[in-house]
mmCIF file of C-alpha atoms and ligand atoms in Angstrom:
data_model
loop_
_atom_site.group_PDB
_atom_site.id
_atom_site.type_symbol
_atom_site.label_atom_id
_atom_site.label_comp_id
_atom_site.label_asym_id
_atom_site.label_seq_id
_atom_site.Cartn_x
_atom_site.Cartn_y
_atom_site.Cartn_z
ATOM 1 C CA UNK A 1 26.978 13.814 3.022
ATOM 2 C CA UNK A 2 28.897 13.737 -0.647
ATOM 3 C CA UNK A 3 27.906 10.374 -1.482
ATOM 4 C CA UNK A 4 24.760 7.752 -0.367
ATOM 5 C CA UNK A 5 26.083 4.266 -1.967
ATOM 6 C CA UNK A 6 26.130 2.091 1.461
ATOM 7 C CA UNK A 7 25.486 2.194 4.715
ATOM 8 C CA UNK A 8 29.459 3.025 4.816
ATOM 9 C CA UNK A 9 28.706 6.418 3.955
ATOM 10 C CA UNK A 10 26.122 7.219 7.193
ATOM 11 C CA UNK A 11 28.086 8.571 9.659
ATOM 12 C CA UNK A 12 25.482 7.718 12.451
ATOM 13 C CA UNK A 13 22.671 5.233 11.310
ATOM 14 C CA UNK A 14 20.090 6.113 13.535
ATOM 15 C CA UNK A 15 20.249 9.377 13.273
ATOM 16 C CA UNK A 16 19.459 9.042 10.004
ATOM 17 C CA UNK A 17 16.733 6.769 10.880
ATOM 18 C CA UNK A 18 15.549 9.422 13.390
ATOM 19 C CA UNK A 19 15.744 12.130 10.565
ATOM 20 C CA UNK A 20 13.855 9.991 8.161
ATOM 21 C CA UNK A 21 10.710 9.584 11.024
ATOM 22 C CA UNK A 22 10.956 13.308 11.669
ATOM 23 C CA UNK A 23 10.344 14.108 8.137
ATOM 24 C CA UNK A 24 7.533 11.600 8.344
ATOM 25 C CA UNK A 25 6.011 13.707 10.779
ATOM 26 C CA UNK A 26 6.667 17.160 9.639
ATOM 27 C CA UNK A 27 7.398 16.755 5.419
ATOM 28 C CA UNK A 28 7.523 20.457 4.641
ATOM 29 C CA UNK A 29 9.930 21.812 7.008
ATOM 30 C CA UNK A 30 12.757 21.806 5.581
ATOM 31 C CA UNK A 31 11.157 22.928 2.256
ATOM 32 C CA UNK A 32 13.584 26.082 2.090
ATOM 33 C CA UNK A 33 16.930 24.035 2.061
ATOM 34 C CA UNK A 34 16.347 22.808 -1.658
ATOM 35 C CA UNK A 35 15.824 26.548 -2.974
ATOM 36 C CA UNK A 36 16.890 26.737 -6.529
ATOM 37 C CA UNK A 37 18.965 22.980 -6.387
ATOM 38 C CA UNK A 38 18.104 20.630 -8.997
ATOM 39 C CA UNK A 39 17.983 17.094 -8.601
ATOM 40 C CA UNK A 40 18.792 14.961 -11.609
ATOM 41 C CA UNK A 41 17.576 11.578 -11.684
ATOM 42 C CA UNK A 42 18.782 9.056 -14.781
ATOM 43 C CA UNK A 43 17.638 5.676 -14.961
ATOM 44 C CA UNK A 44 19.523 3.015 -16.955
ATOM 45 C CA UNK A 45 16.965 0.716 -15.884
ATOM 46 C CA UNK A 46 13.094 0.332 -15.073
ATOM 47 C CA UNK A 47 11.929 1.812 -11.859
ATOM 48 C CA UNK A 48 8.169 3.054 -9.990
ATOM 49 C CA UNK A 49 9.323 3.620 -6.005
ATOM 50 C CA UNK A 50 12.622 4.558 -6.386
ATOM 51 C CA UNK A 51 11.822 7.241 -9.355
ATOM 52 C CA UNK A 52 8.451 8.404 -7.684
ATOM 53 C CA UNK A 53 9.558 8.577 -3.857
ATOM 54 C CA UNK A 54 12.897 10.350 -4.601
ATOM 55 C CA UNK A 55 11.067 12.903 -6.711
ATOM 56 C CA UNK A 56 8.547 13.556 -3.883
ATOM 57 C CA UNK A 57 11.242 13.751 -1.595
ATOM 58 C CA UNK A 58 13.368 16.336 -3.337
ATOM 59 C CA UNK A 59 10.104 18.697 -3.767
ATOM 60 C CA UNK A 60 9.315 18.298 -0.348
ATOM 61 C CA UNK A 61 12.867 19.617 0.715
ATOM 62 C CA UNK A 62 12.082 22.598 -2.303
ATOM 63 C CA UNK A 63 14.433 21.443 -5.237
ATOM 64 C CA UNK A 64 13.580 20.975 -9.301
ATOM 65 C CA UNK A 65 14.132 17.891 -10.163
ATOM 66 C CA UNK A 66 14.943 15.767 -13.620
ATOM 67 C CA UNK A 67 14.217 13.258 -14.252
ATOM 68 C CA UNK A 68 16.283 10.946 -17.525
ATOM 69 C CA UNK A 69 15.174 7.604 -18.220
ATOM 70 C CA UNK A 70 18.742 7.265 -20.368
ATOM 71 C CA UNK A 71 18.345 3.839 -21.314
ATOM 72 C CA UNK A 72 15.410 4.960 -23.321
ATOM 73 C CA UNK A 73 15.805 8.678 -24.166
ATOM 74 C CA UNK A 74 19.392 9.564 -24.032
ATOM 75 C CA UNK A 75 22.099 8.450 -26.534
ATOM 76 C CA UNK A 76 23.338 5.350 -26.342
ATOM 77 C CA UNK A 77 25.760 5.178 -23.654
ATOM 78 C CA UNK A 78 29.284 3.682 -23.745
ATOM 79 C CA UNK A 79 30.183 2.595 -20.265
ATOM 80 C CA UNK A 80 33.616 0.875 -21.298
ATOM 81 C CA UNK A 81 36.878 2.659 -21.763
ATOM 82 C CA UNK A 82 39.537 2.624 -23.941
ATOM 83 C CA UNK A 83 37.191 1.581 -27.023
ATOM 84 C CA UNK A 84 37.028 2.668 -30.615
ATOM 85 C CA UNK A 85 32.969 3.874 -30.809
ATOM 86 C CA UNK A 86 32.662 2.330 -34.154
ATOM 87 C CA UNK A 87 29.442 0.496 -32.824
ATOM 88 C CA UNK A 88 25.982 1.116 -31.866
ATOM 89 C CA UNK A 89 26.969 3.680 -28.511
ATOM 90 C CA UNK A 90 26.780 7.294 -29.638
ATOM 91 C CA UNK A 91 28.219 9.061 -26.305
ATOM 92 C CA UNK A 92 30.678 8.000 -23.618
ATOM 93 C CA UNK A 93 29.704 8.048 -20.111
ATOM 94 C CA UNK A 94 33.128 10.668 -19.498
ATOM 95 C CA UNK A 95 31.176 13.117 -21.552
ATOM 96 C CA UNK A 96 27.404 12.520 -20.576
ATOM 97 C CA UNK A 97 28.193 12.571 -16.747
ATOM 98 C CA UNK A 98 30.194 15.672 -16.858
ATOM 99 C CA UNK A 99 27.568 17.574 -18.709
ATOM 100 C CA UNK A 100 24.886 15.753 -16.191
ATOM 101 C CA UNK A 101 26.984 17.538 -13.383
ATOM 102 C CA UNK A 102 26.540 20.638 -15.244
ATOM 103 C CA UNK A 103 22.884 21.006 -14.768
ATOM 104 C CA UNK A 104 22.466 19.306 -11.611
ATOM 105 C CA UNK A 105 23.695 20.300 -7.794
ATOM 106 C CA UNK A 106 23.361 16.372 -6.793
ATOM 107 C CA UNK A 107 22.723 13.221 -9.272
ATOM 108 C CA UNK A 108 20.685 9.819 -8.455
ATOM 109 C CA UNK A 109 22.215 6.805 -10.606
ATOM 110 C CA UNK A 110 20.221 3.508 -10.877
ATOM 111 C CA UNK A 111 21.941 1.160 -12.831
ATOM 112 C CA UNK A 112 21.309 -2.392 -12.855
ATOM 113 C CA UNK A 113 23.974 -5.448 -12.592
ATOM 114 C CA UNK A 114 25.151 -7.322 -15.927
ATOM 115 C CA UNK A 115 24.861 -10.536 -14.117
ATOM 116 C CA UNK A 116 27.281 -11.824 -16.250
ATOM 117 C CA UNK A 117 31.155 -10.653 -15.330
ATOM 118 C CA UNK A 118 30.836 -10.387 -11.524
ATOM 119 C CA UNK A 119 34.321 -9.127 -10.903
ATOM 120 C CA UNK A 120 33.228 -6.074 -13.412
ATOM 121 C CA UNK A 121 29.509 -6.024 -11.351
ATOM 122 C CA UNK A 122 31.026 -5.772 -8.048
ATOM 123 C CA UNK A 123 33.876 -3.489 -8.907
ATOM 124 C CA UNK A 124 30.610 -0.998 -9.176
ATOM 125 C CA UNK A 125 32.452 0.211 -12.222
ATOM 126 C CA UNK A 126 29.699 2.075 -13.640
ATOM 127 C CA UNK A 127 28.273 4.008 -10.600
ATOM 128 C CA UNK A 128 32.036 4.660 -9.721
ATOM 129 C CA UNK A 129 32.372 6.640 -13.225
ATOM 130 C CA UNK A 130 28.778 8.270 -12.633
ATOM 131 C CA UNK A 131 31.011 9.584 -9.464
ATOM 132 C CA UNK A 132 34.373 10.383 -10.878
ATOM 133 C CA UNK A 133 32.800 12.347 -13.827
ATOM 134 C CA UNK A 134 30.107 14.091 -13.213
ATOM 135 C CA UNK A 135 31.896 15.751 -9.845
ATOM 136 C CA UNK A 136 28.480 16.196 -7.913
ATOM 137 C CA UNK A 137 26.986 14.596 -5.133
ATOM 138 C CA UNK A 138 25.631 11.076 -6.062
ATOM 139 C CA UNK A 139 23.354 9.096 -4.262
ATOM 140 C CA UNK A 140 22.773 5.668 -5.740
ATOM 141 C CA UNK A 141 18.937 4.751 -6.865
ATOM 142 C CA UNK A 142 20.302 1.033 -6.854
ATOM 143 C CA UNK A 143 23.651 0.038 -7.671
ATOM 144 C CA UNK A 144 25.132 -3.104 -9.142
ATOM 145 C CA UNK A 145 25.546 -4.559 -5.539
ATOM 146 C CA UNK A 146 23.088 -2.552 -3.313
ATOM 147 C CA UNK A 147 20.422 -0.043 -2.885
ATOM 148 C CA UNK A 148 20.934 1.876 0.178
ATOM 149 C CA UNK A 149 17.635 3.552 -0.172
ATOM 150 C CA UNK A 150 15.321 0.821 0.026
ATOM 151 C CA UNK A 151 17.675 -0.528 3.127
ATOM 152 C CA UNK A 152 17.299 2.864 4.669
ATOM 153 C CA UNK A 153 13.601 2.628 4.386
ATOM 154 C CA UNK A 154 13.091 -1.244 5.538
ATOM 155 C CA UNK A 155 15.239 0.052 8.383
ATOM 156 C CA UNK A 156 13.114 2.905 9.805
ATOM 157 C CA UNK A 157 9.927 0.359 8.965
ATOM 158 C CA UNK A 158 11.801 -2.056 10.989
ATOM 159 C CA UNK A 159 12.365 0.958 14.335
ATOM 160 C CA UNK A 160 8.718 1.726 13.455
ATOM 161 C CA UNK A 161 6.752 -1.052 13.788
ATOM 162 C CA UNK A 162 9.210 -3.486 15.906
ATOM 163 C CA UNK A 163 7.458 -4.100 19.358
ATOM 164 C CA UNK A 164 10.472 -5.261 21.262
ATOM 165 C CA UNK A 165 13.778 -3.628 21.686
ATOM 166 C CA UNK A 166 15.734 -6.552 19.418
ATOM 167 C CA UNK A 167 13.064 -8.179 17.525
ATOM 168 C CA UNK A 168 14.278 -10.871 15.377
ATOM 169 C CA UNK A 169 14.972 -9.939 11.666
ATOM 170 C CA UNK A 170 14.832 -12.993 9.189
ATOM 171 C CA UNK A 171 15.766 -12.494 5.186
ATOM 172 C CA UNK A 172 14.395 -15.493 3.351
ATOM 173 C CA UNK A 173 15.284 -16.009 -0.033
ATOM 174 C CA UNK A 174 12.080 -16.933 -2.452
ATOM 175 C CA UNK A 175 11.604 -18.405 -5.928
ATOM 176 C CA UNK A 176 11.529 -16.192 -9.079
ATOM 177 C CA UNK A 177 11.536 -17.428 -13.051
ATOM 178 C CA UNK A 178 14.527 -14.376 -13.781
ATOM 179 C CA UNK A 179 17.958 -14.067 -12.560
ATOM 180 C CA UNK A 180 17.836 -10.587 -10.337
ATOM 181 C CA UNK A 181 20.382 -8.907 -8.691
ATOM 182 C CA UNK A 182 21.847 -9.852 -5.015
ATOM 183 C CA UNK A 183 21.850 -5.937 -4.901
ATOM 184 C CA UNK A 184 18.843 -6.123 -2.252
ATOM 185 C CA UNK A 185 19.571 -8.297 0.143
ATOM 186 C CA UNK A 186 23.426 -7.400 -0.011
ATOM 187 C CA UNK A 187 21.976 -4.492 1.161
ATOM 188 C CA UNK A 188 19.579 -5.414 3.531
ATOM 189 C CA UNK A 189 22.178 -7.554 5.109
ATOM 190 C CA UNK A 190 24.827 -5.256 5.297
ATOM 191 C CA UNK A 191 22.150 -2.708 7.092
ATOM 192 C CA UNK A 192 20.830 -5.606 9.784
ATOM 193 C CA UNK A 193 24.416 -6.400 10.633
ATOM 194 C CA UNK A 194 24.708 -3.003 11.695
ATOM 195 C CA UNK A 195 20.989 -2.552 13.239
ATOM 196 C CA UNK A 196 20.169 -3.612 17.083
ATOM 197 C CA UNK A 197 18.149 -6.820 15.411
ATOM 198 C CA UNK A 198 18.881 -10.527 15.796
ATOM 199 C CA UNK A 199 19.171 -11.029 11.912
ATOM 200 C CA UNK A 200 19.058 -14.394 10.175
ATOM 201 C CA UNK A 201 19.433 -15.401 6.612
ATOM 202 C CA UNK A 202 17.973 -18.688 4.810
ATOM 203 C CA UNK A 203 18.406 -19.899 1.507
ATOM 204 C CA UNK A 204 18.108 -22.702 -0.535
ATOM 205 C CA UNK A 205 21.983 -24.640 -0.946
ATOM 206 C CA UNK A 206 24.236 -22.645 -3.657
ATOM 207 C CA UNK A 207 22.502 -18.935 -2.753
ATOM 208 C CA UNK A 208 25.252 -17.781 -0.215
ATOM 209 C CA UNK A 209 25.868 -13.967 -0.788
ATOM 210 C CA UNK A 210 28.869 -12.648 -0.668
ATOM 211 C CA UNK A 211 30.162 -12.705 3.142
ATOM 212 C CA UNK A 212 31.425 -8.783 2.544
ATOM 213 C CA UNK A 213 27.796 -8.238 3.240
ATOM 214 C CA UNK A 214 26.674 -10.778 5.766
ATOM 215 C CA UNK A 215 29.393 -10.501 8.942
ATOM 216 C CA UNK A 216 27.558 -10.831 11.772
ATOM 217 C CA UNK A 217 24.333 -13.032 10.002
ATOM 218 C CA UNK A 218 23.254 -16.195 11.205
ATOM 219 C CA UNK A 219 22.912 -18.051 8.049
ATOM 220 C CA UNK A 220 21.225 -21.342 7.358
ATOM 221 C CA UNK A 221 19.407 -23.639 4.597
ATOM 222 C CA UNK A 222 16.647 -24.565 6.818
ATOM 223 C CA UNK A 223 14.189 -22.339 6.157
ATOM 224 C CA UNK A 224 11.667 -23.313 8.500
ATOM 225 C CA UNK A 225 13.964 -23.086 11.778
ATOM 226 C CA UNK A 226 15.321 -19.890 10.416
ATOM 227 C CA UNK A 227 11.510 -18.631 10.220
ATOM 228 C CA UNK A 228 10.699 -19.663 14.053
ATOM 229 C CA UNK A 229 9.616 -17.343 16.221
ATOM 230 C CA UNK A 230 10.567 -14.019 13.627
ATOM 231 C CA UNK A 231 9.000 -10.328 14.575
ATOM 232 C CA UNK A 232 9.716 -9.645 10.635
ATOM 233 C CA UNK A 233 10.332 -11.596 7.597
ATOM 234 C CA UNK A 234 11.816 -10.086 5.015
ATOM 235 C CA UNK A 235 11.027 -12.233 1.570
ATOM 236 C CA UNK A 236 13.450 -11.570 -1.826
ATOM 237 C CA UNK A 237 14.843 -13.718 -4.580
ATOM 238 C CA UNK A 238 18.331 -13.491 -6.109
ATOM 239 C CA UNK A 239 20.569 -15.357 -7.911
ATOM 240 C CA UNK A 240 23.671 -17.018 -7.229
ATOM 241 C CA UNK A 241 26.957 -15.306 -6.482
ATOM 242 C CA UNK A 242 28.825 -18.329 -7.296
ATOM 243 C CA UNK A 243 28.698 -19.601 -9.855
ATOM 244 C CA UNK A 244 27.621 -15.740 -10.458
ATOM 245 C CA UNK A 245 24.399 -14.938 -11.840
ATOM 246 C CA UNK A 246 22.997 -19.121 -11.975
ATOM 247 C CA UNK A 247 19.044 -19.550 -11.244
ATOM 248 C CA UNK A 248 18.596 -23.350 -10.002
ATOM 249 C CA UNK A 249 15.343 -25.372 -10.551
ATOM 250 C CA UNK A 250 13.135 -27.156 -7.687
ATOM 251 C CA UNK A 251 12.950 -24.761 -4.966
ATOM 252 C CA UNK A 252 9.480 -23.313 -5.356
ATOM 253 C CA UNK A 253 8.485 -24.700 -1.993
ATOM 254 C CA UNK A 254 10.594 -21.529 -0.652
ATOM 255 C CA UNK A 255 7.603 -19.729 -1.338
ATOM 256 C CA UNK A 256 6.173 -18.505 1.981
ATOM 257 C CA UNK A 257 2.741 -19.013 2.863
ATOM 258 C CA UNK A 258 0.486 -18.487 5.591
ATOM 259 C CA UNK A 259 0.449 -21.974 6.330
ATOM 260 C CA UNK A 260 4.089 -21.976 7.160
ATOM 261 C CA UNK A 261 3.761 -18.856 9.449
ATOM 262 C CA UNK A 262 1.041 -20.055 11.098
ATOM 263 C CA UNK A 263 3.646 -23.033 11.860
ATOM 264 C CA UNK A 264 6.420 -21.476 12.957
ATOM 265 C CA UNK A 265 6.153 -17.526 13.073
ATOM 266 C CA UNK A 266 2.578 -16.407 13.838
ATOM 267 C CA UNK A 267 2.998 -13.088 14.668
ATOM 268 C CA UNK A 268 5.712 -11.858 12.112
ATOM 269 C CA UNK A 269 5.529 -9.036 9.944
ATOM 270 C CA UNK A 270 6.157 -10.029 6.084
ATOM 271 C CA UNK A 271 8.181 -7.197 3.919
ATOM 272 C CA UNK A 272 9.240 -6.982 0.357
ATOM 273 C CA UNK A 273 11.161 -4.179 -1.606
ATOM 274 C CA UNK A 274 8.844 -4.710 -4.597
ATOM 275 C CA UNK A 275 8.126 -4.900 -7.146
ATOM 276 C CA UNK A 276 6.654 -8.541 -6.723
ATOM 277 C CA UNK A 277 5.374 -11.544 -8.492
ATOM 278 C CA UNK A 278 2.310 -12.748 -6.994
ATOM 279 C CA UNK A 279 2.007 -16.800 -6.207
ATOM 280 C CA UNK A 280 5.539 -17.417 -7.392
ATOM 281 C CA UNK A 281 7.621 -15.416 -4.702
ATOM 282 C CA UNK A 282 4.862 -14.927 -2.205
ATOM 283 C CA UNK A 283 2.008 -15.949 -1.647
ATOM 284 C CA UNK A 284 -1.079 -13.299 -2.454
ATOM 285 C CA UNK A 285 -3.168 -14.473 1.217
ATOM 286 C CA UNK A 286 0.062 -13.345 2.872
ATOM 287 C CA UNK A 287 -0.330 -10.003 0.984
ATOM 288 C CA UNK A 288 -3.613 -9.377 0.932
ATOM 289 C CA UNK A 289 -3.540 -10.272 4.887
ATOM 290 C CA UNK A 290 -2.586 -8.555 7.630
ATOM 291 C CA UNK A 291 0.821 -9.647 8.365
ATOM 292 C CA UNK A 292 2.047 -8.131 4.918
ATOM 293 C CA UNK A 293 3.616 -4.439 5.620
ATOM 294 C CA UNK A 294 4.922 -3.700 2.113
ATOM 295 C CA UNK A 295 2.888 -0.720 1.100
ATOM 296 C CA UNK A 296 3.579 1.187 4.268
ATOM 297 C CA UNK A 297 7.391 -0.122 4.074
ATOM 298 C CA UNK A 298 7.543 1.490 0.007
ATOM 299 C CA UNK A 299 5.446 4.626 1.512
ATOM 300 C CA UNK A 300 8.333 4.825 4.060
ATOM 301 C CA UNK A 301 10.790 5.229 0.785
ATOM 302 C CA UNK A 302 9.960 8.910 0.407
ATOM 303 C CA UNK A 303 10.742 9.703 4.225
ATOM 304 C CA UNK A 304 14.467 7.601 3.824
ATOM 305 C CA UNK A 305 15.165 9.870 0.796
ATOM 306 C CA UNK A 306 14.440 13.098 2.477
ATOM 307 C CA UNK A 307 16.820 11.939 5.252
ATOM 308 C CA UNK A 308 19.544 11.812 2.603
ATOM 309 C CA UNK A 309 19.137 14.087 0.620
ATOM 310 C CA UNK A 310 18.667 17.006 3.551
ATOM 311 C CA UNK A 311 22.168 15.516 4.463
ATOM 312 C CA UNK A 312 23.359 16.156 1.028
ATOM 313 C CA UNK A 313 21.723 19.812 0.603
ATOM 314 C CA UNK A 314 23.598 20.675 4.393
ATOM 315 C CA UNK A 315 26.675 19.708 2.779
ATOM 316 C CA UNK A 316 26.526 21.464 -0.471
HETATM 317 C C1 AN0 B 1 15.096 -5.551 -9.014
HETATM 318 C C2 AN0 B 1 16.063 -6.312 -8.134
HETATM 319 O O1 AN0 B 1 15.756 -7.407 -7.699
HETATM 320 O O2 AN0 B 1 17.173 -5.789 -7.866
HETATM 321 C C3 AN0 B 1 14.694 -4.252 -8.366
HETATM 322 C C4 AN0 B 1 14.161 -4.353 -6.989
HETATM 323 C C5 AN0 B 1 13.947 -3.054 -6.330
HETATM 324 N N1 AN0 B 1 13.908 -6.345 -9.205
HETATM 325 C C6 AN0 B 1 13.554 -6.854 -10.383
HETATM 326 O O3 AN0 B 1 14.287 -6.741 -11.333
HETATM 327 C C7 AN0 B 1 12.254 -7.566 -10.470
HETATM 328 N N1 CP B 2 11.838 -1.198 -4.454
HETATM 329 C C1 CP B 2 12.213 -0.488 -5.539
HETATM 330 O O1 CP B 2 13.316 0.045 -5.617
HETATM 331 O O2 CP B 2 11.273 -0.397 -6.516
HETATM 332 P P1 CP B 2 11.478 0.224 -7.973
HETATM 333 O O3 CP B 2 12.419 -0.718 -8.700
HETATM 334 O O4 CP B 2 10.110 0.269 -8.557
HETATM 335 O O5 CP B 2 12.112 1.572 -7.837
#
């Protein structure tokens, strides 16, 4: 594998799922493949799972890592082209991701949406220059419209734990005080639609992702039909795609609670990405409880990024 920016790039999904729970099992033996490779890892924005379970998985396949938080230690980057740099940027991205290429065999890019110009956001224009310039592998740390990683992992949580052959996979859409990215559940749709799950998506009216990501999804506003009967429930917020990047008032009932899967989905299993806001997106009995899996599902992180990154090393 060259590049690890959607499930587009996975030749066969579960065997990557398969390679991921074989890594689980056995983390050290593959630990020759990454012999004297380097991993670099640059951060435009914030991370703890993504920058901690990526580094664990590169030195359990054997390779150096870097890691470059460059939104707050490198030079001020200038992502646009075709711009006098009279301003506040010191160095253009053409120039830092070449040299980033230098030093590293494959490169992880997170880099967060503007939430502002979606044409720009979903044109993926600055991971796609990470690509084109720094001529390495890339594998994305989360993108402007996904993050394949943390799909990956829900994915082989989902194969782990499911106790029927289809369970039923429902992504509910929960309150939140920011505008965030529709980067994780574009993701985590565009994953189910390709998974052997009955998936579902609910959201309040004016939430609709973008249907590039949801073919296949049954989608509805009624979150408590959408909720019946689930094997896991799979809670994020994001903001609108249209009009792009707008955070409406009054839905803080979306909030799940024990009380409404005690109603209508007893036995489901409740995941979240993370990181997460206690008593505004879900409820802290749910995660304190039993039915919460989302500290096994981010452990399950490092095990998704082995599975890619062996991929990558084979392919070097
Ligand atoms: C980010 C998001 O929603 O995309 C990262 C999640 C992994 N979350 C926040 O900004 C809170
Ligand atoms: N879920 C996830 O990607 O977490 P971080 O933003 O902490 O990496």
């Amino acid at each position: 594998m060259k590049l690890f920016s959607s499930v587009n790039d996975v030749t066969d999904v579960p065997a990557l799922v398969a390679q991921a729970l074989a890594a689980k099992k056995d983390p050290f033996a593959n630990n020759h493949l990454g012999k004297n490779k380097t991993i670099s890892l640059v951060f435009l924005n914030p991370s703890l799972r993504t920058r901690m379970s990526t580094q664990k998985a590169a030195m359990n396949l054997g390779m150096n890592v870097i890691v470059l938080n460059i939104d707050k230690e490198g030079w001020a980057l200038e992502l646009r082209d075709n711009v006098i740099m009279n301003g506040t940027t010191v160095e253009h991205i053409r120039e830092a991701a070449a040299v980033m290429g230098e030093y590293s065999d494959i490169i992880g890019v997170r880099s967060f949406p503007g939430l502002k110009d979606r044409e720009e956001d979903y044109s993926e224009s600055i991971f796609n220059k990470f690509v084109e310039f720094c001529k390495v592998p890339v594998v994305s740390l989360e993108s402007a419209t996904r993050h394949p990683l943390q799909s990956l992992a829900d994915l082989v949580t989902i194969e782990e734990l499911k106790t029927k052959a289809r369970p039923k996979v429902v992504l509910t859409w929960a309150p939140h005080i920011k505008a965030l990215p529709q980067a994780v559940p574009n993701s985590f749709a565009e994953w189910m639609c390709k998974a052997d799950v009955d998936f579902v998506i609910t959201h309040p009216e004016g939430y609709a992702l973008s249907e590039q990501f949801t073919n296949g999804a049954t989608i509805t506003c009624n979150q408590d039909e959408a909720l019946k009967d689930a094997d896991f429930i799979y809670v994020k917020n994001w903001s609108a795609y249209e009009p792009y990047g707008a955070v409406t008032e009054g839905n803080e009932d979306w909030m799940l609670t024990n009380a409404k899967l005690n109603a209508f989905a007893p036995d489901a299993k409740i995941m979240h990405c993370l990181p997460v806001r206690r008593d505004l997106e879900l409820s802290s009995d749910i995660l304190d409880g039993p039915r919460s899996v989302v500290i096994h599902e981010a452990g399950n992180r490092v095990w998704a990024a082995q599975a890619v990154l062996k991929q990558m090393l084979e392919a070097l």
